[in-house]
mmCIF file of C-alpha atoms in Angstrom:
data_model
loop_
_atom_site.group_PDB
_atom_site.id
_atom_site.type_symbol
_atom_site.label_atom_id
_atom_site.label_comp_id
_atom_site.label_asym_id
_atom_site.label_seq_id
_atom_site.Cartn_x
_atom_site.Cartn_y
_atom_site.Cartn_z
ATOM 1 C CA UNK C 277 -12.877 22.065 73.183
ATOM 2 C CA UNK C 278 -10.551 21.607 76.127
ATOM 3 C CA UNK C 279 -7.807 24.148 76.703
ATOM 4 C CA UNK C 280 -5.921 21.691 78.884
ATOM 5 C CA UNK C 281 -2.220 21.515 77.998
ATOM 6 C CA UNK C 282 -0.863 18.250 76.612
ATOM 7 C CA UNK C 283 1.752 16.985 79.071
ATOM 8 C CA UNK C 284 4.336 14.272 78.614
ATOM 9 C CA UNK C 285 4.696 12.466 81.927
ATOM 10 C CA UNK C 286 8.122 11.598 83.343
ATOM 11 C CA UNK C 287 7.437 7.988 82.357
ATOM 12 C CA UNK C 288 10.845 6.581 83.326
ATOM 13 C CA UNK C 289 10.898 8.221 86.771
ATOM 14 C CA UNK C 290 10.648 5.557 89.461
ATOM 15 C CA UNK C 291 12.439 2.964 87.325
ATOM 16 C CA UNK C 292 15.392 4.494 85.450
ATOM 17 C CA UNK C 293 15.837 7.237 88.059
ATOM 18 C CA UNK C 294 14.084 8.308 91.256
ATOM 19 C CA UNK C 295 10.596 9.823 91.071
ATOM 20 C CA UNK C 296 11.246 11.781 94.283
ATOM 21 C CA UNK C 297 11.968 15.440 93.492
ATOM 22 C CA UNK C 298 13.967 16.013 96.694
ATOM 23 C CA UNK C 299 16.006 12.824 96.246
ATOM 24 C CA UNK C 300 16.672 13.587 92.573
ATOM 25 C CA UNK C 301 17.692 17.137 93.462
ATOM 26 C CA UNK C 302 20.176 15.852 96.073
ATOM 27 C CA UNK C 303 21.616 13.261 93.653
ATOM 28 C CA UNK C 304 22.061 15.833 90.879
ATOM 29 C CA UNK C 305 23.707 18.307 93.260
ATOM 30 C CA UNK C 306 26.123 15.584 94.333
ATOM 31 C CA UNK C 307 27.012 14.514 90.808
ATOM 32 C CA UNK C 308 27.299 18.043 89.439
ATOM 33 C CA UNK C 309 29.536 19.099 92.356
ATOM 34 C CA UNK C 310 31.957 16.300 91.374
ATOM 35 C CA UNK C 311 32.145 17.445 87.742
ATOM 36 C CA UNK C 312 35.410 19.062 86.767
ATOM 37 C CA UNK C 313 34.957 22.528 85.301
ATOM 38 C CA UNK C 314 36.825 22.894 82.020
ATOM 39 C CA UNK C 315 37.332 26.636 82.464
ATOM 40 C CA UNK C 316 38.109 28.880 85.421
ATOM 41 C CA UNK C 317 35.695 31.149 87.326
ATOM 42 C CA UNK C 318 33.490 33.110 84.924
ATOM 43 C CA UNK C 319 33.155 36.892 85.096
ATOM 44 C CA UNK C 320 29.914 36.700 83.142
ATOM 45 C CA UNK C 321 27.785 33.952 81.624
ATOM 46 C CA UNK C 322 25.145 33.829 78.942
ATOM 47 C CA UNK C 323 22.350 31.482 79.973
ATOM 48 C CA UNK C 324 20.603 29.785 77.086
ATOM 49 C CA UNK C 325 16.977 30.738 76.454
ATOM 50 C CA UNK C 326 16.326 27.520 74.596
ATOM 51 C CA UNK C 327 17.646 23.978 74.949
ATOM 52 C CA UNK C 328 17.413 21.706 71.896
ATOM 53 C CA UNK C 329 17.533 18.015 72.869
ATOM 54 C CA UNK C 330 18.170 15.549 70.028
ATOM 55 C CA UNK C 331 17.624 11.898 70.944
ATOM 56 C CA UNK C 332 17.603 8.677 68.909
ATOM 57 C CA UNK C 333 14.433 6.642 68.412
ATOM 58 C CA UNK C 334 14.754 3.227 70.107
ATOM 59 C CA UNK C 335 11.226 1.845 69.739
ATOM 60 C CA UNK C 336 9.593 3.060 66.541
ATOM 61 C CA UNK C 337 10.940 2.869 62.984
ATOM 62 C CA UNK C 338 11.482 6.445 61.871
ATOM 63 C CA UNK C 339 13.240 7.586 58.704
ATOM 64 C CA UNK C 340 12.915 11.303 59.487
ATOM 65 C CA UNK C 341 12.852 13.427 62.626
ATOM 66 C CA UNK C 342 9.763 13.830 64.790
ATOM 67 C CA UNK C 343 8.341 16.504 67.089
ATOM 68 C CA UNK C 344 6.376 15.906 70.280
ATOM 69 C CA UNK C 345 2.608 16.483 70.504
ATOM 70 C CA UNK C 346 3.136 17.732 74.073
ATOM 71 C CA UNK C 347 3.429 21.317 75.273
ATOM 72 C CA UNK C 348 4.885 20.424 78.656
ATOM 73 C CA UNK C 349 7.491 17.830 79.661
ATOM 74 C CA UNK C 350 7.115 16.871 83.309
ATOM 75 C CA UNK C 351 10.123 16.121 85.536
ATOM 76 C CA UNK C 352 10.191 15.332 89.271
ATOM 77 C CA UNK C 353 11.858 18.758 89.763
ATOM 78 C CA UNK C 354 9.560 21.042 87.746
ATOM 79 C CA UNK C 355 7.756 21.159 84.392
ATOM 80 C CA UNK C 356 9.647 22.137 81.241
ATOM 81 C CA UNK C 357 7.897 24.119 78.512
ATOM 82 C CA UNK C 358 8.297 23.235 74.829
ATOM 83 C CA UNK C 359 9.056 26.237 72.617
ATOM 84 C CA UNK C 360 5.975 26.282 70.372
ATOM 85 C CA UNK C 361 7.343 29.136 68.229
ATOM 86 C CA UNK C 362 10.391 27.080 67.221
ATOM 87 C CA UNK C 363 8.233 23.974 66.828
ATOM 88 C CA UNK C 364 6.005 25.913 64.400
ATOM 89 C CA UNK C 365 9.079 26.998 62.398
ATOM 90 C CA UNK C 366 10.357 23.416 62.210
ATOM 91 C CA UNK C 367 6.916 22.011 61.343
ATOM 92 C CA UNK C 368 6.555 24.518 58.497
ATOM 93 C CA UNK C 369 9.610 23.032 56.734
ATOM 94 C CA UNK C 370 7.675 19.809 56.023
ATOM 95 C CA UNK C 371 10.700 17.802 57.202
ATOM 96 C CA UNK C 372 9.210 16.602 60.490
ATOM 97 C CA UNK C 373 6.676 14.011 61.595
ATOM 98 C CA UNK C 374 4.518 14.337 64.702
ATOM 99 C CA UNK C 375 5.081 11.427 67.098
ATOM 100 C CA UNK C 376 2.255 10.148 69.287
ATOM 101 C CA UNK C 377 2.271 10.869 73.017
ATOM 102 C CA UNK C 378 2.639 7.113 73.569
ATOM 103 C CA UNK C 379 5.794 7.004 71.412
ATOM 104 C CA UNK C 380 7.123 10.051 73.253
ATOM 105 C CA UNK C 381 6.535 8.520 76.687
ATOM 106 C CA UNK C 382 7.944 5.109 75.655
ATOM 107 C CA UNK C 383 11.203 6.697 74.509
ATOM 108 C CA UNK C 384 13.928 7.334 77.117
ATOM 109 C CA UNK C 385 16.653 9.064 75.083
ATOM 110 C CA UNK C 386 15.347 12.620 75.545
ATOM 111 C CA UNK C 387 13.837 12.121 78.997
ATOM 112 C CA UNK C 388 17.144 11.057 80.561
ATOM 113 C CA UNK C 389 18.519 14.563 79.907
ATOM 114 C CA UNK C 390 15.554 16.441 81.359
ATOM 115 C CA UNK C 391 16.490 16.225 85.069
ATOM 116 C CA UNK C 392 20.014 17.522 84.330
ATOM 117 C CA UNK C 393 18.604 20.295 82.136
ATOM 118 C CA UNK C 394 16.071 21.266 84.810
ATOM 119 C CA UNK C 395 18.724 21.272 87.544
ATOM 120 C CA UNK C 396 21.316 23.207 85.541
ATOM 121 C CA UNK C 397 18.722 25.819 84.551
ATOM 122 C CA UNK C 398 16.806 26.062 87.865
ATOM 123 C CA UNK C 399 17.842 29.678 88.495
ATOM 124 C CA UNK C 400 16.338 30.575 85.078
ATOM 125 C CA UNK C 401 13.414 28.169 85.166
ATOM 126 C CA UNK C 402 10.795 30.661 84.003
ATOM 127 C CA UNK C 403 13.032 32.100 81.289
ATOM 128 C CA UNK C 404 13.887 29.125 79.074
ATOM 129 C CA UNK C 405 12.147 26.517 76.926
ATOM 130 C CA UNK C 406 13.099 23.185 75.386
ATOM 131 C CA UNK C 407 12.978 21.881 71.812
ATOM 132 C CA UNK C 408 12.871 18.057 71.896
ATOM 133 C CA UNK C 409 13.557 16.331 68.558
ATOM 134 C CA UNK C 410 13.353 12.559 68.075
ATOM 135 C CA UNK C 411 15.872 11.552 65.411
ATOM 136 C CA UNK C 412 15.171 8.558 63.187
ATOM 137 C CA UNK C 413 17.503 6.235 61.254
ATOM 138 C CA UNK C 414 18.571 8.954 58.826
ATOM 139 C CA UNK C 415 20.493 8.451 55.596
ATOM 140 C CA UNK C 416 23.706 10.465 55.178
ATOM 141 C CA UNK C 417 21.917 12.914 52.891
ATOM 142 C CA UNK C 418 19.117 13.390 55.447
ATOM 143 C CA UNK C 419 21.648 13.992 58.238
ATOM 144 C CA UNK C 420 23.090 16.687 55.991
ATOM 145 C CA UNK C 421 19.656 18.251 55.368
ATOM 146 C CA UNK C 422 18.727 18.345 59.059
ATOM 147 C CA UNK C 423 22.204 19.625 59.948
ATOM 148 C CA UNK C 424 21.801 22.455 57.457
ATOM 149 C CA UNK C 425 18.337 23.278 58.815
ATOM 150 C CA UNK C 426 19.447 23.301 62.461
ATOM 151 C CA UNK C 427 22.731 25.147 61.836
ATOM 152 C CA UNK C 428 21.079 28.576 62.154
ATOM 153 C CA UNK C 429 19.791 27.595 65.601
ATOM 154 C CA UNK C 430 23.223 26.253 66.591
ATOM 155 C CA UNK C 431 24.765 29.582 65.533
ATOM 156 C CA UNK C 432 22.467 31.506 67.913
ATOM 157 C CA UNK C 433 24.160 31.965 71.341
ATOM 158 C CA UNK C 434 20.683 31.935 72.954
ATOM 159 C CA UNK C 435 20.450 28.220 72.107
ATOM 160 C CA UNK C 436 22.101 25.181 73.679
ATOM 161 C CA UNK C 437 22.173 21.759 71.994
ATOM 162 C CA UNK C 438 22.128 18.491 73.951
ATOM 163 C CA UNK C 439 22.825 15.326 71.944
ATOM 164 C CA UNK C 440 21.671 12.085 73.567
ATOM 165 C CA UNK C 441 23.851 9.028 72.965
ATOM 166 C CA UNK C 442 25.526 6.069 74.617
ATOM 167 C CA UNK C 443 28.581 4.554 72.971
ATOM 168 C CA UNK C 444 29.388 0.870 72.322
ATOM 169 C CA UNK C 445 26.764 -1.705 73.325
ATOM 170 C CA UNK C 446 28.917 -4.841 73.464
ATOM 171 C CA UNK C 447 27.856 -8.449 73.987
ATOM 172 C CA UNK C 448 25.759 -11.215 72.506
ATOM 173 C CA UNK C 449 22.559 -9.625 73.819
ATOM 174 C CA UNK C 450 23.352 -6.574 71.648
ATOM 175 C CA UNK C 451 24.446 -8.801 68.734
ATOM 176 C CA UNK C 452 27.771 -6.950 68.645
ATOM 177 C CA UNK C 453 31.002 -8.680 69.653
ATOM 178 C CA UNK C 454 33.773 -6.877 67.726
ATOM 179 C CA UNK C 455 37.112 -7.739 69.348
ATOM 180 C CA UNK C 456 40.600 -6.582 68.425
ATOM 181 C CA UNK C 457 42.862 -9.064 70.268
ATOM 182 C CA UNK C 458 45.888 -6.783 69.894
ATOM 183 C CA UNK C 459 44.299 -4.462 72.494
ATOM 184 C CA UNK C 460 44.361 -7.126 75.231
ATOM 185 C CA UNK C 461 41.214 -7.726 77.323
ATOM 186 C CA UNK C 462 37.832 -7.295 75.599
ATOM 187 C CA UNK C 463 37.033 -4.121 77.542
ATOM 188 C CA UNK C 464 40.318 -2.578 76.323
ATOM 189 C CA UNK C 465 39.317 -3.377 72.729
ATOM 190 C CA UNK C 466 35.923 -1.693 73.332
ATOM 191 C CA UNK C 467 37.622 1.389 74.802
ATOM 192 C CA UNK C 468 40.029 1.570 71.855
ATOM 193 C CA UNK C 469 37.123 1.318 69.402
ATOM 194 C CA UNK C 470 35.083 3.973 71.242
ATOM 195 C CA UNK C 471 38.033 6.350 71.581
ATOM 196 C CA UNK C 472 38.779 5.985 67.879
ATOM 197 C CA UNK C 473 35.199 7.166 67.210
ATOM 198 C CA UNK C 474 35.473 9.928 69.808
ATOM 199 C CA UNK C 475 38.686 11.182 68.149
ATOM 200 C CA UNK C 476 36.889 11.291 64.803
ATOM 201 C CA UNK C 477 33.941 13.209 66.316
ATOM 202 C CA UNK C 478 36.451 15.719 67.753
ATOM 203 C CA UNK C 479 37.649 16.358 64.174
ATOM 204 C CA UNK C 480 34.081 17.589 63.424
ATOM 205 C CA UNK C 481 34.066 15.836 60.056
ATOM 206 C CA UNK C 482 30.722 14.120 59.315
ATOM 207 C CA UNK C 483 32.122 12.030 56.444
ATOM 208 C CA UNK C 484 34.935 10.568 58.582
ATOM 209 C CA UNK C 485 32.414 9.627 61.296
ATOM 210 C CA UNK C 486 30.158 8.022 58.696
ATOM 211 C CA UNK C 487 33.094 6.015 57.299
ATOM 212 C CA UNK C 488 34.075 4.891 60.819
ATOM 213 C CA UNK C 489 30.529 3.594 61.424
ATOM 214 C CA UNK C 490 30.515 1.766 58.078
ATOM 215 C CA UNK C 491 33.845 0.116 58.840
ATOM 216 C CA UNK C 492 33.322 -0.937 62.486
ATOM 217 C CA UNK C 493 29.502 -0.830 62.881
ATOM 218 C CA UNK C 494 30.009 0.444 66.437
ATOM 219 C CA UNK C 495 26.650 0.333 68.233
ATOM 220 C CA UNK C 496 26.514 4.043 69.123
ATOM 221 C CA UNK C 497 22.771 4.546 69.633
ATOM 222 C CA UNK C 498 22.919 8.311 69.030
ATOM 223 C CA UNK C 499 24.936 8.047 65.825
ATOM 224 C CA UNK C 500 22.246 9.860 63.829
ATOM 225 C CA UNK C 501 21.810 12.801 66.269
ATOM 226 C CA UNK C 502 25.642 13.037 66.351
ATOM 227 C CA UNK C 503 25.640 12.985 62.532
ATOM 228 C CA UNK C 504 23.096 15.824 62.454
ATOM 229 C CA UNK C 505 25.245 17.883 64.857
ATOM 230 C CA UNK C 506 28.422 17.270 62.823
ATOM 231 C CA UNK C 507 26.623 18.369 59.658
ATOM 232 C CA UNK C 508 25.289 21.507 61.390
ATOM 233 C CA UNK C 509 28.852 22.318 62.462
ATOM 234 C CA UNK C 510 30.161 21.690 58.920
ATOM 235 C CA UNK C 511 27.541 24.109 57.575
ATOM 236 C CA UNK C 512 28.598 26.847 60.029
ATOM 237 C CA UNK C 513 32.283 26.301 59.285
ATOM 238 C CA UNK C 514 31.584 27.243 55.653
ATOM 239 C CA UNK C 515 30.735 30.755 56.859
ATOM 240 C CA UNK C 516 33.921 30.979 58.954
ATOM 241 C CA UNK C 517 32.524 30.114 62.397
ATOM 242 C CA UNK C 518 35.293 28.534 64.490
ATOM 243 C CA UNK C 519 34.392 25.652 66.786
ATOM 244 C CA UNK C 520 36.070 22.830 68.583
ATOM 245 C CA UNK C 521 34.727 19.719 70.270
ATOM 246 C CA UNK C 522 36.416 17.788 73.062
ATOM 247 C CA UNK C 523 35.393 14.775 75.098
ATOM 248 C CA UNK C 524 35.544 15.276 78.841
ATOM 249 C CA UNK C 525 34.808 11.816 80.249
ATOM 250 C CA UNK C 526 34.446 8.157 79.290
ATOM 251 C CA UNK C 527 33.172 5.140 81.231
ATOM 252 C CA UNK C 528 31.901 1.585 80.768
ATOM 253 C CA UNK C 529 29.058 -0.012 82.725
ATOM 254 C CA UNK C 530 31.294 -3.056 83.374
ATOM 255 C CA UNK C 531 34.600 -4.500 82.152
ATOM 256 C CA UNK C 532 34.012 -7.304 79.641
ATOM 257 C CA UNK C 533 36.519 -10.143 79.885
ATOM 258 C CA UNK C 534 34.711 -13.054 78.221
ATOM 259 C CA UNK C 535 32.055 -13.712 75.571
ATOM 260 C CA UNK C 536 29.257 -14.062 78.134
ATOM 261 C CA UNK C 537 29.818 -10.505 79.423
ATOM 262 C CA UNK C 538 28.122 -7.361 78.147
ATOM 263 C CA UNK C 539 28.579 -3.639 78.680
ATOM 264 C CA UNK C 540 27.454 -0.210 77.550
ATOM 265 C CA UNK C 541 29.935 2.647 77.131
ATOM 266 C CA UNK C 542 29.248 6.301 77.941
ATOM 267 C CA UNK C 543 31.059 9.427 76.792
ATOM 268 C CA UNK C 544 30.476 13.114 77.486
ATOM 269 C CA UNK C 545 31.854 16.000 75.463
ATOM 270 C CA UNK C 546 31.325 19.677 74.735
ATOM 271 C CA UNK C 547 31.291 21.856 71.619
ATOM 272 C CA UNK C 548 32.726 25.336 72.069
ATOM 273 C CA UNK C 549 32.139 28.171 69.594
ATOM 274 C CA UNK C 550 34.962 30.732 69.435
#
């Protein structure tokens, strides 16, 4: 029997982002230095011990959530360790599948957050672990079940949750061309649609978000991880925990003006527990 650790390689490094550790480090420092801080200088901070990363499944049909077979996630900066204690707790519930290493390495939704996580946590790199969860095409009731399960981890200040999602994928290549002419140019209609969804997410009401998706079918790839988060928040609110969510930035990959164009929208937001 080999005691060698199972490692997930940084399979999208060199194509989706640079495989050079020094170059990646410089890029991340540049981008993070441009980020606007939402609060003033801190007197003290609590660094998370554990980072949960929930990403949607793009390549394999999955009706539940899945855990990685790996123990280590490689990044060009340094290796990240999966929290096997939490994985064992989640596995014991019987609610999770085990994805193959191939599925894990084919998927980009979790990996794209690893360099940022590694960079943000570099001064604590030996003191924290990650909990990657691949989220399938969940029904509303399943989103509720997973939200309930994960709510106790969300309540723990030692944990941080990262939810992986783009927003609208617009264009014929995405088979989504919703257009509200009253908004003007196509890209304005996309922004209006996205910001409607973002406003609903900020209300932290899973049912309203679900109804929005049913009505407009907006191609938000992380709609199920977002649904799980909203249900976890709803569960905590029952016990009087106060939280608020606000979006901090929004962008589009290009401005669509005609039916041949296509774009992907991006939004970033933060949940604060009071």
